[in-house]
């Protein structure tokens, strides 16, 4: 039966058959089952011992776990009367203790009454009797915490271990040279990489499936509806599809890490999940990060109404103020189903874009990650998503939220555009081929620069820049970000400086990729990172801040926002002139290099000029 099943899998997906055949042996299955069962046993026994300890905690009569709570609360009026009587007796005691009104009989009588009333008040904070503890409700609350921790463990294990296995497998295939044979197979990219996505972590899948019955039982014991538990599993599966696809892309473009990419990928993911799992919602584009953590669903499953006792601070996740989350002012955080659907759409959309990159990169590792046409649509999707999270109702006490959201939105767009520079910029050989054979094509130069596969990426980056910044500019025009008009000029100035900076980075990167060295990509990356991070670092190190002497230097960095506020029109014009002059020099040099690269060998020989080597 097993052979027949594997044969059917082989007919459907040969790569999946190859992965399963190499991993599904008795030893690996026994290790997976033993690890899963042992982990569940340790988790359950530790929480069972914790439950025994919790039964010995001090619970007063007002605790929700005390069966006498209703009786106690009904007698609260009597306690209020005793408190008032106690204050009156204390006043009378002080009165008759004074030398002018001293009365020993009254004092003796009042002492007895005070002691009697005090005894009645002390019963208010009495410990709930052990036989009056509501153990089923206590176990429900305890199961709620177990479910929360169990879910977090599943998230981190599934995502971190799964991504490590996928990246390490690709690195091993590349090292052994078998990945090139797989590329030459007649299977489609989706079939090959889908087989790896399903087959490489098969032992992890087996261990997690074995843990699902305990997870389900704990959730039902905590009175969590089955539909909500299934919704968490759906979001977890969606997150695995997204991060595993990202692991395949990361593994395919980082072969030069020499075996370290698996640790870097899984370690980076763990760091990201830790942030996204504990970050509160603040009504800004940064709220988008939370949606990449499957734990974003858990506040709707383990909420305060489950036991009336547990609070969010007791659970291993943050997501504070999640119910106020909005997207284009639409309250997606008001209900659990809204968060689940939006998280699934988020995973699905960005998984689609990752697979677009995989389809291009897997068959031809030397091509750019995205085509220029694809980058325009990707930028539009990214801009819509981030702008939606920037447009939220300001929270009380945060009048400058819209203003801060604008600058955070620009920072996020800057990261996207820098990433697109790396994804779209062709390398030396492609640029030489384009420059040499461009004249034989029928398409115009402008069309080739906008859509061509091997043409320089500067024009495409400029178009992506326009797509990303146009909605932001419209937002500025339609809605003032502050109480005065100066804020509007400030954000427009910051936007213009950012656009110039991105074009400078794009042109500089394309020039660096025309270098003769084999490490041109590393040089380009180091140069862009250096000019982005080094100037702000040294300005901060030298205690040069906006608004102080030489503070205008911040206008030339990636963080000019505060400096614009203190900048005169003359200084701003000078900075623009410097940026445009530098961009012009870089563009002239790039054009010159491309012309030299496009000359034929004979023409270069007659001109006594060496041809740039391929």
XYZ file of C-alpha atoms in Angstrom:
614
model
C 0.000 0.000 0.000
C 2.840 2.363 0.858
C 4.548 1.677 -2.462
C 1.320 2.295 -4.364
C 0.839 5.598 -2.529
C 4.405 6.693 -3.277
C 3.991 5.679 -6.915
C 0.896 7.851 -7.180
C 2.751 10.738 -5.568
C 5.589 10.177 -8.043
C 3.185 10.389 -10.959
C 1.711 13.608 -9.566
C 4.959 15.288 -8.429
C 8.298 13.552 -9.062
C 10.201 16.020 -6.865
C 7.900 15.332 -3.918
C 8.405 11.599 -4.496
C 12.187 12.146 -4.429
C 12.033 14.085 -1.163
C 9.688 11.612 0.557
C 11.646 8.585 -0.582
C 14.833 10.014 0.875
C 13.296 10.965 4.219
C 10.480 8.538 5.024
C 12.456 5.743 6.646
C 11.844 3.976 9.927
C 14.637 5.812 11.766
C 13.460 9.314 10.827
C 9.820 8.499 11.544
C 10.707 7.064 14.964
C 12.751 10.174 15.834
C 9.921 12.501 14.767
C 7.285 10.572 16.708
C 9.444 10.242 19.819
C 10.388 13.943 19.772
C 6.778 15.023 19.377
C 5.420 12.722 22.076
C 8.224 13.569 24.505
C 7.745 17.300 23.958
C 3.993 17.010 24.521
C 4.506 14.916 27.641
C 6.971 17.399 29.143
C 4.697 20.347 28.342
C 1.582 18.688 29.719
C 3.210 17.358 32.884
C 4.787 20.725 33.675
C 1.470 22.492 33.307
C -0.290 19.781 35.316
C 2.156 20.355 38.165
C 1.557 24.087 37.819
C -2.176 23.437 38.196
C -1.566 21.617 41.470
C 0.437 24.605 42.660
C -2.267 27.041 41.564
C -4.793 25.223 43.754
C -2.738 26.251 46.781
C -2.663 29.947 45.857
C -4.368 32.504 48.078
C -7.825 33.283 46.660
C -10.036 35.710 48.553
C -13.803 35.586 48.646
C -14.030 38.000 45.690
C -12.018 35.739 43.378
C -13.911 34.369 40.339
C -12.640 30.913 41.340
C -14.465 31.026 44.702
C -17.983 29.581 44.816
C -18.856 31.989 47.659
C -18.249 35.004 45.453
C -21.937 35.702 44.759
C -22.775 35.492 48.451
C -19.857 37.728 49.266
C -20.811 40.345 46.688
C -24.409 40.396 47.923
C -23.080 41.237 51.402
C -20.909 44.111 50.195
C -23.611 46.579 51.296
C -23.270 45.301 54.872
C -19.504 45.818 54.635
C -20.014 49.398 53.500
C -22.274 49.984 56.523
C -19.619 48.451 58.802
C -16.961 50.718 57.296
C -19.112 53.782 57.976
C -19.825 52.563 61.532
C -16.097 51.923 62.076
C -15.206 55.493 61.043
C -17.889 56.904 63.384
C -16.650 54.795 66.325
C -13.091 55.947 65.683
C -14.231 59.578 65.751
C -16.137 59.029 69.043
C -13.130 57.263 70.553
C -10.893 60.199 69.655
C -13.475 62.589 71.120
C -13.761 60.845 74.521
C -10.016 60.262 74.696
C -9.345 63.993 74.754
C -8.632 65.506 78.232
C -11.558 67.886 77.996
C -14.156 65.155 77.364
C -12.396 62.165 78.911
C -14.813 59.345 79.885
C -13.337 55.988 80.847
C -16.656 54.105 80.625
C -17.333 55.450 77.126
C -13.782 54.565 76.055
C -14.128 51.004 77.342
C -17.467 50.613 75.589
C -16.128 52.032 72.317
C -13.106 49.704 72.405
C -15.413 46.713 72.521
C -17.587 48.009 69.672
C -14.515 48.852 67.544
C -13.101 45.355 68.055
C -16.448 43.827 67.102
C -16.798 45.908 63.927
C -13.139 45.319 63.030
C -13.655 41.557 63.238
C -16.550 41.867 60.801
C -14.444 43.907 58.398
C -11.570 41.435 58.493
C -13.895 38.748 57.170
C -14.040 40.749 53.961
C -10.500 39.691 52.993
C -10.832 36.163 54.227
C -9.346 33.371 52.168
C -11.736 31.311 50.126
C -12.103 27.875 51.782
C -10.403 25.084 49.880
C -13.634 23.140 49.483
C -15.271 26.274 48.017
C -12.812 26.590 45.116
C -14.382 26.226 41.671
C -11.869 23.704 40.306
C -13.496 23.308 36.839
C -13.282 27.083 36.299
C -9.718 27.120 37.623
C -8.748 24.340 35.205
C -10.443 26.206 32.350
C -8.329 29.267 33.093
C -5.222 27.108 33.399
C -6.011 25.369 30.114
C -6.335 28.797 28.531
C -2.729 29.589 29.432
C -1.596 26.146 28.267
C -3.343 26.690 24.924
C -1.675 30.092 24.497
C 1.815 28.767 25.235
C 1.244 25.626 23.171
C 0.189 27.792 20.219
C 3.263 30.007 20.522
C 5.531 26.961 20.666
C 3.893 25.577 17.521
C 4.330 28.906 15.708
C 8.016 29.269 16.497
C 8.859 25.612 15.887
C 6.923 25.359 12.617
C 8.300 28.571 11.136
C 11.889 28.599 12.419
C 12.646 24.878 11.988
C 10.815 24.646 8.666
C 12.651 27.597 7.126
C 15.983 26.251 8.354
C 15.315 22.857 6.766
C 14.310 24.363 3.404
C 17.238 26.784 3.175
C 19.719 24.129 4.290
C 18.338 21.671 1.711
C 18.748 24.171 -1.134
C 22.267 24.983 0.051
C 23.102 21.260 0.112
C 21.712 20.739 -3.388
C 23.749 23.700 -4.645
C 26.909 22.433 -2.950
C 26.517 18.934 -4.408
C 25.709 20.327 -7.862
C 22.377 18.484 -8.091
C 20.337 21.690 -8.192
C 21.395 22.347 -11.788
C 20.132 18.908 -12.801
C 16.795 19.694 -11.161
C 16.629 22.979 -13.111
C 17.103 21.038 -16.360
C 14.235 18.627 -15.593
C 11.005 19.005 -17.610
C 9.040 19.722 -14.425
C 7.643 23.194 -13.911
C 9.099 25.498 -11.287
C 5.920 25.186 -9.228
C 6.181 21.397 -9.332
C 9.843 21.291 -8.303
C 9.714 23.899 -5.551
C 6.256 22.800 -4.414
C 7.654 19.299 -4.010
C 10.455 20.661 -1.869
C 8.066 22.797 0.159
C 5.908 19.754 0.937
C 8.625 17.118 1.160
C 11.668 18.629 2.858
C 9.918 19.388 6.211
C 7.885 16.142 6.128
C 9.251 14.998 9.505
C 8.298 18.351 11.018
C 4.806 18.013 9.554
C 4.496 14.539 11.056
C 5.566 15.739 14.518
C 3.133 18.685 14.444
C 0.196 16.580 13.200
C 0.813 14.240 16.122
C 0.541 17.230 18.480
C -2.734 18.549 17.037
C -5.050 16.273 19.114
C -3.545 17.560 22.384
C -3.729 21.141 21.133
C -7.380 20.641 20.178
C -8.242 19.015 23.515
C -6.582 21.810 25.488
C -8.436 24.432 23.436
C -11.797 22.753 23.965
C -11.023 22.372 27.684
C -10.488 26.144 27.776
C -13.978 26.592 26.286
C -12.592 27.940 23.006
C -15.019 27.210 20.155
C -13.862 24.682 17.573
C -14.291 27.208 14.747
C -11.850 29.608 16.437
C -9.271 26.854 16.926
C -9.582 25.924 13.251
C -9.161 29.586 12.296
C -5.862 29.674 14.167
C -4.708 26.567 12.301
C -5.722 28.186 8.997
C -3.661 31.293 9.752
C -0.727 29.118 10.854
C -0.858 27.184 7.563
C -1.020 30.469 5.636
C 2.010 31.791 7.504
C 3.934 28.572 6.788
C 3.149 28.895 3.073
C 4.425 32.492 3.093
C 7.585 32.008 5.158
C 8.490 28.691 3.521
C 8.162 30.327 0.100
C 10.346 33.157 1.343
C 12.873 30.581 2.583
C 13.063 29.059 -0.897
C 13.658 32.500 -2.421
C 16.237 33.400 0.225
C 18.055 30.108 -0.322
C 18.098 30.569 -4.102
C 19.691 34.040 -4.015
C 22.192 33.590 -1.150
C 24.323 30.690 -2.336
C 27.425 32.881 -1.837
C 26.939 32.702 1.971
C 28.868 29.389 1.974
C 26.485 27.396 4.166
C 25.577 30.131 6.638
C 22.331 31.117 4.925
C 20.230 28.556 6.830
C 21.315 29.970 10.193
C 20.942 33.546 8.982
C 17.479 32.915 7.538
C 16.028 31.067 10.518
C 17.742 33.376 13.024
C 16.429 36.463 11.258
C 12.946 34.969 11.189
C 13.079 34.215 14.923
C 14.075 37.818 15.615
C 11.271 39.116 13.401
C 8.678 36.845 15.029
C 9.766 37.946 18.482
C 9.155 41.585 17.531
C 5.886 40.942 15.685
C 4.637 38.708 18.510
C 5.133 41.300 21.252
C 4.560 44.625 19.473
C 1.505 46.680 20.367
C -0.707 48.309 17.776
C 0.062 52.032 17.632
C -2.096 53.178 14.716
C 0.755 53.440 12.191
C 2.154 51.542 9.169
C 4.239 49.527 11.659
C 0.999 47.697 12.595
C 1.428 45.748 9.364
C 4.261 43.771 10.973
C 1.874 42.203 13.490
C -0.153 40.586 10.717
C 2.839 38.446 9.733
C 2.728 36.678 13.103
C 0.020 33.979 13.415
C -0.311 34.905 17.091
C -2.294 37.954 15.970
C -5.384 35.693 16.119
C -4.812 34.515 19.688
C -6.212 37.591 21.518
C -9.604 36.763 20.023
C -9.370 33.142 21.197
C -7.983 33.594 24.703
C -9.726 36.794 25.720
C -10.867 38.005 29.083
C -14.402 36.694 28.665
C -13.151 33.106 28.773
C -12.673 33.072 32.530
C -13.199 36.630 33.629
C -9.789 36.543 35.317
C -6.933 36.252 32.840
C -5.593 39.394 31.230
C -3.503 39.860 28.091
C -0.377 40.462 30.158
C -0.527 36.874 31.392
C -0.161 35.447 27.876
C 3.031 35.038 25.794
C 2.039 37.605 23.165
C 1.399 41.323 22.995
C -0.852 42.813 20.307
C -2.241 45.391 22.706
C -5.059 47.609 21.358
C -5.586 45.191 18.481
C -9.337 45.785 18.492
C -8.703 49.377 17.416
C -6.762 48.339 14.279
C -7.964 50.063 11.114
C -7.107 49.937 7.409
C -8.244 52.972 5.445
C -10.363 53.702 8.542
C -12.130 50.327 8.159
C -12.169 48.571 11.595
C -10.612 45.234 10.654
C -9.602 44.605 14.271
C -13.117 44.926 15.673
C -13.849 41.211 15.116
C -11.777 38.058 15.035
C -13.071 37.044 11.607
C -11.857 40.379 10.221
C -8.318 39.759 11.462
C -8.329 36.144 10.221
C -9.488 37.083 6.715
C -7.123 40.036 6.446
C -4.164 37.956 7.660
C -4.944 35.237 5.096
C -5.233 37.805 2.294
C -1.945 39.319 3.427
C -0.169 35.944 3.369
C -1.732 35.004 0.050
C -0.839 38.244 -1.735
C 2.812 38.301 -0.702
C 3.204 34.570 -1.249
C 2.049 35.224 -4.824
C 4.791 37.814 -5.306
C 7.419 35.524 -3.835
C 6.448 32.831 -6.309
C 6.700 35.333 -9.151
C 10.290 35.892 -8.077
C 10.899 32.139 -7.756
C 9.566 31.469 -11.264
C 12.129 33.880 -12.712
C 15.075 33.098 -10.486
C 14.951 29.292 -10.299
C 15.381 28.577 -13.991
C 17.878 31.373 -14.603
C 19.916 32.358 -11.521
C 21.582 35.168 -13.487
C 18.420 37.083 -14.266
C 16.933 39.839 -12.124
C 14.559 38.769 -9.377
C 11.656 40.741 -10.871
C 10.868 42.126 -14.286
C 10.312 45.862 -14.556
C 6.657 45.335 -15.431
C 6.157 43.186 -12.318
C 7.911 45.744 -10.114
C 5.363 48.441 -10.964
C 2.462 46.293 -9.809
C 4.382 45.153 -6.725
C 5.064 48.763 -5.729
C 1.392 49.611 -6.195
C 0.331 46.727 -3.931
C 2.901 47.646 -1.310
C 1.907 51.315 -1.374
C -1.787 50.533 -0.967
C -1.130 48.235 1.989
C 1.141 50.595 3.873
C -0.958 53.672 3.136
C -4.027 51.862 4.456
C -2.370 51.335 7.836
C -1.196 54.955 7.895
C -4.789 56.179 7.536
C -6.211 55.342 10.958
C -8.268 57.377 13.386
C -5.818 59.200 15.701
C -5.786 57.753 19.194
C -6.585 60.059 22.084
C -3.524 61.939 23.270
C -1.653 61.400 19.970
C -2.516 64.502 17.976
C 0.684 64.198 15.892
C -0.049 60.611 14.857
C -0.785 61.521 11.228
C 2.398 63.552 10.989
C 4.489 60.696 12.419
C 2.734 58.178 10.178
C 3.810 60.153 7.139
C 7.499 59.936 7.968
C 7.243 56.290 8.933
C 5.500 55.653 5.606
C 8.360 57.354 3.760
C 10.885 55.224 5.651
C 9.044 52.032 4.732
C 8.844 53.097 1.085
C 12.570 53.854 1.148
C 13.244 50.259 2.216
C 11.056 48.977 -0.619
C 12.751 51.139 -3.230
C 16.246 50.184 -2.072
C 15.194 46.534 -2.278
C 13.872 47.121 -5.814
C 17.207 48.655 -6.800
C 18.837 45.340 -5.853
C 16.088 43.305 -7.503
C 15.921 45.174 -10.837
C 19.501 46.256 -11.554
C 21.091 43.977 -14.191
C 24.740 43.021 -13.920
C 27.686 43.767 -16.189
C 27.178 41.083 -18.841
C 23.483 41.893 -19.321
C 24.234 45.622 -19.592
C 26.958 44.997 -22.158
C 24.636 42.840 -24.264
C 21.915 45.466 -24.076
C 24.247 48.351 -24.986
C 25.788 46.426 -27.878
C 22.650 45.020 -29.498
C 20.057 47.648 -28.566
C 20.187 49.278 -31.994
C 19.120 46.027 -33.670
C 15.819 46.076 -31.802
C 12.719 47.730 -33.172
C 11.515 49.092 -29.829
C 12.281 52.669 -28.834
C 14.897 53.523 -26.244
C 12.296 54.823 -23.772
C 10.188 51.667 -24.023
C 13.289 49.545 -23.588
C 14.311 51.483 -20.492
C 10.813 51.095 -19.024
C 10.186 47.418 -19.831
C 13.448 45.904 -21.102
C 14.888 42.943 -19.232
C 18.558 43.927 -19.611
C 18.322 47.708 -19.738
C 19.540 49.873 -16.822
C 17.078 50.079 -13.944
C 17.271 53.821 -13.252
C 14.171 54.751 -15.264
C 12.231 51.824 -13.797
C 13.226 52.916 -10.286
C 12.032 56.442 -11.113
C 8.647 55.044 -12.191
C 8.400 52.935 -9.040
C 9.332 56.032 -7.070
C 6.482 57.944 -8.706
C 4.032 55.093 -7.981
C 5.060 54.999 -4.314
C 5.131 58.751 -3.728
C 2.111 59.944 -5.722
C -0.505 58.618 -3.229
C 1.512 60.138 -0.401
C 1.612 63.498 -2.171
C -2.148 63.353 -2.753
C -2.616 62.552 0.934
C -0.636 65.644 1.849
C -2.757 67.816 -0.446
C -6.104 66.470 0.754
C -5.375 66.341 4.456
C -3.196 68.622 6.517
C -0.793 66.757 8.779
C -0.599 69.470 11.369
C -2.267 72.536 12.751
C -0.340 74.947 10.504
C 0.747 75.119 6.906
C 4.458 74.766 7.720
C 3.988 71.041 8.323
C 2.708 70.595 4.802
C 5.760 72.299 3.332
C 7.973 70.244 5.605
C 6.609 66.912 4.422
C 6.736 67.989 0.761
C 10.376 68.959 1.215
C 11.197 65.645 2.883
C 9.429 63.789 0.080
C 11.449 65.605 -2.592
C 14.737 64.909 -0.813
C 13.842 61.233 -0.506
C 13.056 60.945 -4.217
C 16.393 62.499 -5.167
C 18.230 60.188 -2.775
C 16.635 57.054 -4.229
C 17.553 58.074 -7.793
C 21.139 58.697 -6.681
C 21.271 55.239 -5.074
C 19.820 53.612 -8.208
C 22.334 55.299 -10.547
C 25.248 54.592 -8.195
C 24.262 50.920 -7.919
C 24.035 50.551 -11.696
C 27.493 52.078 -12.050
C 28.931 49.729 -9.430
C 27.436 46.726 -11.242
C 29.408 47.736 -14.370
C 32.695 47.180 -12.534
C 35.105 44.506 -13.779
C 35.473 42.738 -10.428
C 33.549 39.559 -9.707
C 32.468 41.038 -6.360
C 30.551 43.888 -8.007
C 27.298 42.977 -6.239
C 29.039 43.054 -2.871
C 30.648 46.401 -3.724
C 27.299 47.850 -4.788
C 25.583 46.638 -1.623
C 28.361 47.919 0.616
C 28.407 51.301 -1.109
C 24.652 51.883 -0.840
C 24.540 50.695 2.767
C 27.555 52.850 3.569
C 26.180 56.085 2.095
C 22.848 55.367 3.816
C 24.051 54.607 7.333
C 27.500 56.136 7.778
C 26.575 59.857 7.492
C 23.784 59.733 10.127
C 26.042 57.679 12.377
C 28.919 60.154 12.249
C 26.637 63.173 12.622
C 25.168 61.617 15.757
C 28.629 60.662 16.981
C 29.777 64.266 16.565
C 26.636 65.545 18.350
C 25.486 67.437 15.261
C 21.694 67.540 15.432
C 19.017 69.350 13.409
C 18.507 72.926 14.543
C 22.107 73.311 15.729
C 25.297 74.403 13.989
C 25.923 72.345 10.865
C 22.544 70.684 11.416
C 21.724 71.241 7.745
C 24.029 68.302 6.917
C 21.145 66.056 7.929
C 19.397 67.122 4.716
C 21.919 65.001 2.793
C 21.150 61.841 4.797
C 18.347 59.286 4.798
C 16.748 61.029 7.804
C 16.198 64.666 6.782
C 12.775 65.016 8.415
C 13.658 67.082 11.493
C 16.308 69.088 9.651
C 13.739 70.365 7.134
C 11.896 72.055 9.985
C 14.884 74.312 10.730
C 15.993 74.868 7.123
C 15.734 78.133 5.240
C 14.623 78.261 1.623
C 18.132 79.230 0.506
C 19.752 76.255 2.263
C 17.109 73.867 0.946
C 17.732 75.131 -2.609
C 21.469 74.576 -2.154
C 20.884 70.988 -1.008
C 18.646 70.349 -4.021
C 21.338 71.773 -6.307
C 23.954 69.472 -4.722
C 21.728 66.406 -5.110
C 20.786 67.180 -8.714
C 24.399 67.964 -9.633
C 25.592 64.674 -8.142
C 22.772 62.803 -9.886
C 23.689 64.497 -13.173
C 27.352 63.516 -12.854
C 26.435 59.913 -12.059
C 23.977 59.768 -14.981
C 26.590 61.188 -17.373
C 29.151 58.641 -16.177
C 26.641 55.783 -16.550
C 25.759 56.889 -20.083
C 29.438 57.107 -20.949
C 30.155 53.635 -19.604
C 27.220 52.157 -21.505
C 28.381 53.770 -24.754
C 31.830 52.292 -24.286
C 30.291 48.918 -23.553
C 28.140 49.168 -26.696
C 31.004 49.763 -29.086
C 31.975 46.835 -31.254
C 35.386 45.286 -30.842
C 36.577 46.532 -34.246
C 35.478 50.098 -33.580
C 37.276 50.093 -30.256
C 40.370 48.688 -31.973
C 40.429 51.412 -34.622
C 39.920 54.003 -31.920
C 42.869 52.468 -30.008
C 40.672 52.068 -26.950
C 40.448 48.766 -25.083
C 37.123 46.981 -25.063
C 35.598 46.418 -21.656
C 35.932 42.697 -20.957
C 32.804 40.662 -20.597
